[in-house]
Amino acid sequence: MNQRKKIINCNLTDPNKILPFQYPWARVHYKTGVANNWTPEEVPMQQDIELWNKQGTGSLTDNEKKMILWNLGFFSTAESLTANNIVLAIYRHVTNPECRQYLLRQGYEEAIHTDTFIYICDSLGLDPDEVYNMYQNTSSIKAKDDFVVAITESILDPNFKTDTVENIQKFVSDLIGYYIIMEGIFFYAGFAMMLSLLRQNRMIGIGEQFQYILRDETTHLAFGADLINTIVEENPEIWTDEFRQTIVENIQKAVKLEVAYAEDALPIGIMGLNSEIIKEYMEHIADRRLERINLQKIYNAGNPFPWMSEIVDLKKEKNFFETRVTEYQTGGNLDWD
Ligand code: MN
Ligand code: FE
């Protein structure tokens, strides 16, 4: 038995002995998650309800409403897909106890996110069947979910084990599908759209909740990348040229799907957003994700939305009790945005 292989494959370590820690980074992400605690009901929705129902001057345009609905339709079900993958696929194979502690925390945060979309649907009086069926009825949303499900489905087999090079590669593909592509790419056009609306002081309750989700997702992504990098470090034989090429191709496909989603959600370009600028942003994001898992960046795109990284660093108490949306603290460049 190879004693180096310890973050996955439970026969080599005791999943019940959390001390002494072997992976201090997992503890850092756990503590960050706990420090960022929030619940959707803390955010008042009155102004959103008024604006959503308003007619005439200053009301939401049909295109703005469509953009909001598309993002609610995507996120409402994507949060459940992510949560299910943690519990039904990842948790079984990641047997290191401090990583499992983090996965439990992440699962809780996904429940908070799921709850956020219930709260938004209730507050705005949306038809739940409409919102929760969009992931099957709306082709640009379905294409994203189908893509992640296709990359990851083999490890849902109850007999699947991470005991061969090929199976560890499949497991890493699942982690890339959910952490890097779903949470790291497919969430980001939506974040940019909803937070652009927030910057115009429109739908500020939903915007505030999207800020907290973005901050949580930043940690999920950081944990996922550390987990992927550790598995690769401990099992270097999986990191073949061919495997790396497949990962890069999947990320390129994901960027295309995300740009198509943004074009569908924003058909005429609103709020200074159009498909060109979203494409540049997605390419910038994809380069960051590639570099975070030790792959070469491919796009060399600039960042058209530097304000997105400021949002990640927001302070909860400031946002809840003092500010309105455009007054975020500046500085503090988080590694992810
Ligand atoms: Mn989430
Ligand atoms: Fe997440």
Coordinates of C-alpha atoms and ligand atoms in Angstrom, one line a residue:
M1 CA 0.0 0.0 0.0
N2 CA 1.2 3.4 -0.9
Q3 CA 1.1 5.5 2.3
R4 CA 1.3 8.8 0.5
K5 CA -2.2 8.4 -0.8
K6 CA -4.1 9.7 2.1
I7 CA -6.7 12.3 1.2
I8 CA -8.9 9.7 -0.6
N9 CA -9.1 5.9 -0.1
C10 CA -10.2 5.3 3.4
N11 CA -8.4 2.0 4.0
L12 CA -5.2 4.0 4.5
T13 CA -6.4 6.5 7.2
D14 CA -8.9 6.6 10.0
P15 CA -11.8 8.9 9.0
N16 CA -12.8 9.3 12.6
K17 CA -9.5 10.8 13.9
I18 CA -9.5 14.4 13.0
L19 CA -6.5 15.3 15.2
P20 CA -3.7 15.7 14.3
F21 CA -4.6 17.6 11.1
Q22 CA -3.0 16.6 7.9
Y23 CA -4.3 19.3 5.7
P24 CA -4.4 22.7 7.4
W25 CA -5.9 24.4 4.4
A26 CA -9.1 22.4 4.9
R27 CA -9.4 23.9 8.4
V28 CA -8.8 27.4 7.0
H29 CA -11.7 27.0 4.5
Y30 CA -13.9 25.6 7.3
K31 CA -13.2 28.6 9.6
T32 CA -13.8 31.0 6.7
G33 CA -17.2 29.4 6.0
V34 CA -18.2 29.7 9.6
A35 CA -17.1 33.3 9.8
N36 CA -19.3 34.1 6.8
N37 CA -22.5 32.8 8.3
W38 CA -25.7 34.3 7.0
T39 CA -29.4 33.4 6.3
P40 CA -31.6 34.8 3.6
E41 CA -34.3 36.0 6.1
E42 CA -31.8 38.5 7.5
V43 CA -32.2 40.4 4.2
P44 CA -35.4 42.5 3.8
M45 CA -37.2 42.0 0.5
Q46 CA -39.8 44.9 0.7
Q47 CA -38.1 47.1 -1.9
D48 CA -37.6 44.2 -4.3
I49 CA -41.3 43.3 -4.0
E50 CA -42.3 46.9 -4.7
L51 CA -39.9 47.2 -7.7
W52 CA -40.9 43.8 -9.1
N53 CA -44.6 44.8 -9.1
K54 CA -44.1 48.4 -10.1
Q55 CA -45.7 49.8 -13.4
G56 CA -44.6 52.8 -15.3
T57 CA -41.6 55.1 -14.7
G58 CA -38.7 53.4 -13.0
S59 CA -40.2 49.9 -13.2
L60 CA -38.2 46.9 -14.4
T61 CA -38.1 46.4 -18.1
D62 CA -39.2 43.1 -19.6
N63 CA -35.5 42.4 -20.4
E64 CA -34.5 43.0 -16.8
K65 CA -37.2 40.7 -15.6
K66 CA -36.2 38.0 -18.0
M67 CA -32.6 38.3 -16.9
I68 CA -33.6 37.9 -13.2
L69 CA -35.9 35.0 -14.0
W70 CA -33.1 33.2 -16.0
N71 CA -30.7 33.5 -13.1
L72 CA -33.3 32.3 -10.6
G73 CA -34.1 29.4 -12.9
F74 CA -30.5 28.4 -13.2
F75 CA -29.4 28.9 -9.5
S76 CA -32.5 27.5 -7.8
T77 CA -31.7 24.0 -9.2
A78 CA -27.9 24.3 -9.6
E79 CA -27.6 24.6 -5.8
S80 CA -29.4 21.3 -5.3
L81 CA -27.3 19.6 -8.0
T82 CA -24.2 20.8 -6.2
A83 CA -25.4 19.7 -2.8
N84 CA -26.4 16.2 -4.1
N85 CA -23.0 15.7 -5.6
I86 CA -21.3 16.5 -2.2
V87 CA -23.4 14.0 -0.3
L88 CA -23.8 11.3 -2.9
A89 CA -20.5 11.4 -4.6
I90 CA -17.7 13.4 -3.0
Y91 CA -18.2 12.6 0.7
R92 CA -17.8 8.9 0.2
H93 CA -14.4 9.1 -1.4
V94 CA -12.8 12.0 0.4
T95 CA -12.0 10.2 3.6
N96 CA -9.7 12.7 5.3
P97 CA -11.6 13.9 8.4
E98 CA -10.9 17.6 8.2
C99 CA -11.9 17.6 4.5
R100 CA -15.1 15.8 5.5
Q101 CA -15.7 18.5 8.1
Y102 CA -15.4 21.1 5.4
L103 CA -17.8 19.2 3.1
L104 CA -20.4 19.1 5.9
R105 CA -20.0 22.9 6.2
Q106 CA -20.3 23.3 2.5
G107 CA -23.4 21.1 2.4
Y108 CA -25.0 23.4 5.0
E109 CA -24.1 26.5 2.9
E110 CA -25.7 24.9 -0.1
A111 CA -28.9 24.4 2.0
I112 CA -28.7 28.1 2.8
H113 CA -28.4 28.9 -0.9
T114 CA -31.3 26.5 -1.7
D115 CA -33.3 28.3 1.0
T116 CA -32.5 31.7 -0.6
F117 CA -34.2 30.8 -3.8
I118 CA -37.3 29.5 -1.9
Y119 CA -37.4 32.8 0.0
I120 CA -37.0 34.9 -3.3
C121 CA -39.8 32.9 -5.0
D122 CA -42.1 33.3 -2.0
S123 CA -41.3 37.0 -1.7
L124 CA -41.9 37.9 -5.3
G125 CA -44.9 35.5 -5.7
L126 CA -43.2 33.6 -8.5
D127 CA -44.7 30.4 -9.9
P128 CA -42.5 27.6 -8.5
D129 CA -43.2 25.3 -11.4
E130 CA -42.0 27.9 -13.8
V131 CA -38.8 28.7 -11.9
Y132 CA -37.9 25.1 -10.9
N133 CA -38.6 23.6 -14.4
M134 CA -36.4 26.0 -16.2
Y135 CA -33.4 23.7 -15.8
Q136 CA -35.3 21.3 -18.0
N137 CA -37.3 23.6 -20.3
T138 CA -34.8 26.4 -21.0
S139 CA -32.2 25.1 -23.4
S140 CA -29.3 27.4 -22.4
I141 CA -29.8 26.4 -18.7
K142 CA -30.3 22.7 -19.5
A143 CA -27.2 22.6 -21.6
K144 CA -25.0 23.7 -18.7
D145 CA -26.5 21.2 -16.2
D146 CA -26.4 18.4 -18.7
F147 CA -22.7 19.1 -19.4
V148 CA -21.8 18.9 -15.7
V149 CA -23.9 15.8 -15.2
A150 CA -22.3 14.1 -18.2
I151 CA -18.8 14.7 -16.8
T152 CA -19.6 13.5 -13.4
E153 CA -22.2 10.7 -13.6
S154 CA -19.9 7.7 -13.6
I155 CA -18.9 8.2 -9.9
L156 CA -22.6 8.0 -8.8
D157 CA -22.4 4.3 -9.3
P158 CA -22.5 2.8 -5.8
N159 CA -19.8 0.4 -6.7
F160 CA -17.4 3.1 -7.9
K161 CA -14.0 3.1 -6.1
T162 CA -11.1 5.5 -6.4
D163 CA -8.7 2.6 -6.7
T164 CA -7.2 2.8 -10.2
V165 CA -5.6 5.5 -12.2
E166 CA -8.6 5.7 -14.5
N167 CA -11.1 5.9 -11.6
I168 CA -9.1 8.6 -9.7
Q169 CA -9.1 10.6 -13.0
K170 CA -12.9 10.1 -13.1
F171 CA -13.2 11.3 -9.5
V172 CA -11.0 14.4 -10.3
S173 CA -13.2 15.0 -13.3
D174 CA -16.2 15.1 -11.0
L175 CA -14.4 17.6 -8.8
I176 CA -13.6 19.7 -11.8
G177 CA -17.2 19.4 -13.1
Y178 CA -18.6 20.8 -9.9
Y179 CA -16.0 23.0 -8.3
I180 CA -14.3 24.5 -11.3
I181 CA -17.0 24.4 -13.9
M182 CA -20.3 24.6 -12.0
E183 CA -19.3 26.8 -9.1
G184 CA -16.3 28.4 -10.7
I185 CA -17.6 29.2 -14.3
F186 CA -21.3 28.6 -14.6
F187 CA -22.2 30.7 -11.6
Y188 CA -20.2 33.8 -12.8
A189 CA -22.2 35.2 -15.7
G190 CA -25.2 35.2 -13.3
F191 CA -23.2 36.8 -10.5
A192 CA -22.1 39.6 -12.9
M193 CA -25.6 40.2 -14.2
M194 CA -27.3 40.2 -10.8
L195 CA -24.6 42.3 -9.2
S196 CA -24.7 44.8 -12.1
L197 CA -28.4 45.3 -11.3
L198 CA -27.5 45.7 -7.6
R199 CA -24.9 48.4 -8.5
Q200 CA -27.8 50.4 -10.0
N201 CA -29.7 50.0 -6.8
R202 CA -32.3 47.8 -8.3
M203 CA -33.5 44.5 -6.6
I204 CA -31.2 45.2 -3.7
G205 CA -32.4 42.4 -1.5
I206 CA -31.8 39.7 -4.1
G207 CA -28.5 41.5 -4.9
E208 CA -27.4 41.4 -1.3
Q209 CA -28.2 37.7 -1.2
F210 CA -26.2 37.1 -4.4
Q211 CA -23.3 38.9 -2.8
Y212 CA -23.3 36.4 0.1
I213 CA -23.7 33.5 -2.2
L214 CA -20.7 34.7 -4.3
R215 CA -18.6 35.1 -1.1
D216 CA -19.5 31.5 -0.1
E217 CA -18.9 30.1 -3.6
T218 CA -15.4 31.7 -3.5
T219 CA -14.6 29.5 -0.6
H220 CA -16.1 26.4 -2.2
L221 CA -14.0 27.0 -5.2
A222 CA -10.9 27.5 -3.2
F223 CA -11.5 24.2 -1.2
G224 CA -12.2 22.4 -4.5
A225 CA -9.0 23.6 -6.1
D226 CA -6.9 22.6 -3.0
L227 CA -8.6 19.2 -3.0
I228 CA -7.9 18.6 -6.7
N229 CA -4.3 19.8 -6.4
T230 CA -3.7 17.6 -3.4
I231 CA -5.1 14.5 -5.1
V232 CA -2.9 15.2 -8.1
E233 CA 0.2 15.7 -5.8
E234 CA -0.5 12.4 -4.0
N235 CA -1.3 10.5 -7.3
P236 CA 1.0 12.1 -9.9
E237 CA 0.5 9.3 -12.3
I238 CA -3.1 10.5 -13.1
W239 CA -1.8 13.9 -14.4
T240 CA -1.1 12.7 -17.9
D241 CA -0.9 15.0 -21.0
E242 CA -4.1 13.4 -22.3
F243 CA -6.0 13.9 -19.0
R244 CA -4.9 17.6 -18.8
Q245 CA -5.9 18.1 -22.4
T246 CA -9.4 16.7 -21.6
I247 CA -9.7 19.1 -18.6
V248 CA -8.7 22.1 -20.8
E249 CA -11.2 21.1 -23.5
N250 CA -14.0 20.8 -20.9
I251 CA -13.2 24.2 -19.6
Q252 CA -13.3 25.7 -23.1
K253 CA -16.7 24.0 -23.7
A254 CA -17.9 25.4 -20.4
V255 CA -16.9 28.9 -21.4
K256 CA -18.9 28.6 -24.6
L257 CA -22.0 27.3 -22.8
E258 CA -21.8 30.1 -20.3
V259 CA -21.5 32.8 -23.0
A260 CA -24.5 31.2 -24.8
Y261 CA -26.4 31.3 -21.5
A262 CA -25.6 35.0 -21.1
E263 CA -26.7 35.8 -24.7
D264 CA -30.0 34.0 -24.0
A265 CA -30.6 35.8 -20.7
L266 CA -29.5 39.2 -22.1
P267 CA -30.7 39.2 -25.7
I268 CA -30.3 43.0 -26.4
G269 CA -27.6 43.8 -23.9
I270 CA -28.7 45.7 -20.8
M271 CA -26.9 47.6 -18.0
G272 CA -23.8 47.9 -20.1
L273 CA -23.6 44.1 -20.4
N274 CA -23.5 42.4 -23.7
S275 CA -22.2 39.1 -24.9
E276 CA -18.8 40.5 -25.9
I277 CA -18.1 41.8 -22.4
I278 CA -19.5 38.7 -20.8
K279 CA -17.3 36.6 -23.1
E280 CA -14.2 38.5 -22.0
Y281 CA -15.1 38.1 -18.4
M282 CA -15.7 34.3 -18.7
E283 CA -12.4 33.9 -20.5
H284 CA -10.7 35.9 -17.7
I285 CA -12.4 33.7 -15.1
A286 CA -11.5 30.5 -17.0
D287 CA -7.8 31.5 -17.1
R288 CA -7.8 32.1 -13.3
R289 CA -9.4 28.7 -12.8
L290 CA -6.9 26.9 -15.0
E291 CA -3.9 28.5 -13.2
R292 CA -5.4 27.6 -9.8
I293 CA -5.2 23.9 -10.7
N294 CA -1.7 24.3 -12.2
L295 CA -2.7 24.4 -15.9
Q296 CA -1.6 27.0 -18.4
K297 CA -4.0 29.9 -19.1
I298 CA -5.3 29.9 -22.6
Y299 CA -7.2 33.2 -23.2
N300 CA -5.1 36.0 -21.7
A301 CA -8.3 38.1 -21.5
G302 CA -8.5 41.2 -19.3
N303 CA -10.9 41.6 -16.4
P304 CA -13.8 43.9 -17.5
F305 CA -15.4 43.7 -14.0
P306 CA -12.8 44.6 -11.4
W307 CA -15.6 45.5 -9.0
M308 CA -16.5 41.8 -8.7
S309 CA -13.5 41.1 -6.5
E310 CA -14.4 44.0 -4.1
I311 CA -17.8 42.4 -3.5
V312 CA -16.2 39.2 -2.4
D313 CA -14.5 41.0 0.5
L314 CA -17.6 42.7 1.8
K315 CA -18.2 42.9 5.5
K316 CA -21.4 41.5 6.6
E317 CA -22.3 44.1 9.3
K318 CA -21.5 47.0 7.1
N319 CA -23.7 45.7 4.4
F320 CA -26.6 44.8 6.6
F321 CA -26.9 48.0 8.6
E322 CA -25.2 50.9 7.0
T323 CA -24.6 50.9 3.3
R324 CA -26.4 51.0 0.2
V325 CA -25.1 48.9 -2.5
T326 CA -22.5 51.0 -4.4
E327 CA -20.5 51.8 -1.3
Y328 CA -18.5 48.6 -0.9
Q329 CA -15.2 48.8 0.7
T330 CA -12.4 48.9 -1.8
G331 CA -9.1 47.0 -1.9
G332 CA -8.4 43.5 -0.6
N333 CA -7.9 41.6 -3.7
L334 CA -9.0 38.1 -3.1
D335 CA -7.3 35.5 -5.2
W336 CA -10.6 34.5 -6.9
D337 CA -13.1 36.7 -8.5
Ligands
MN1 MN -24.0 27.4 -3.5
FE2 FE -21.2 26.0 -3.6

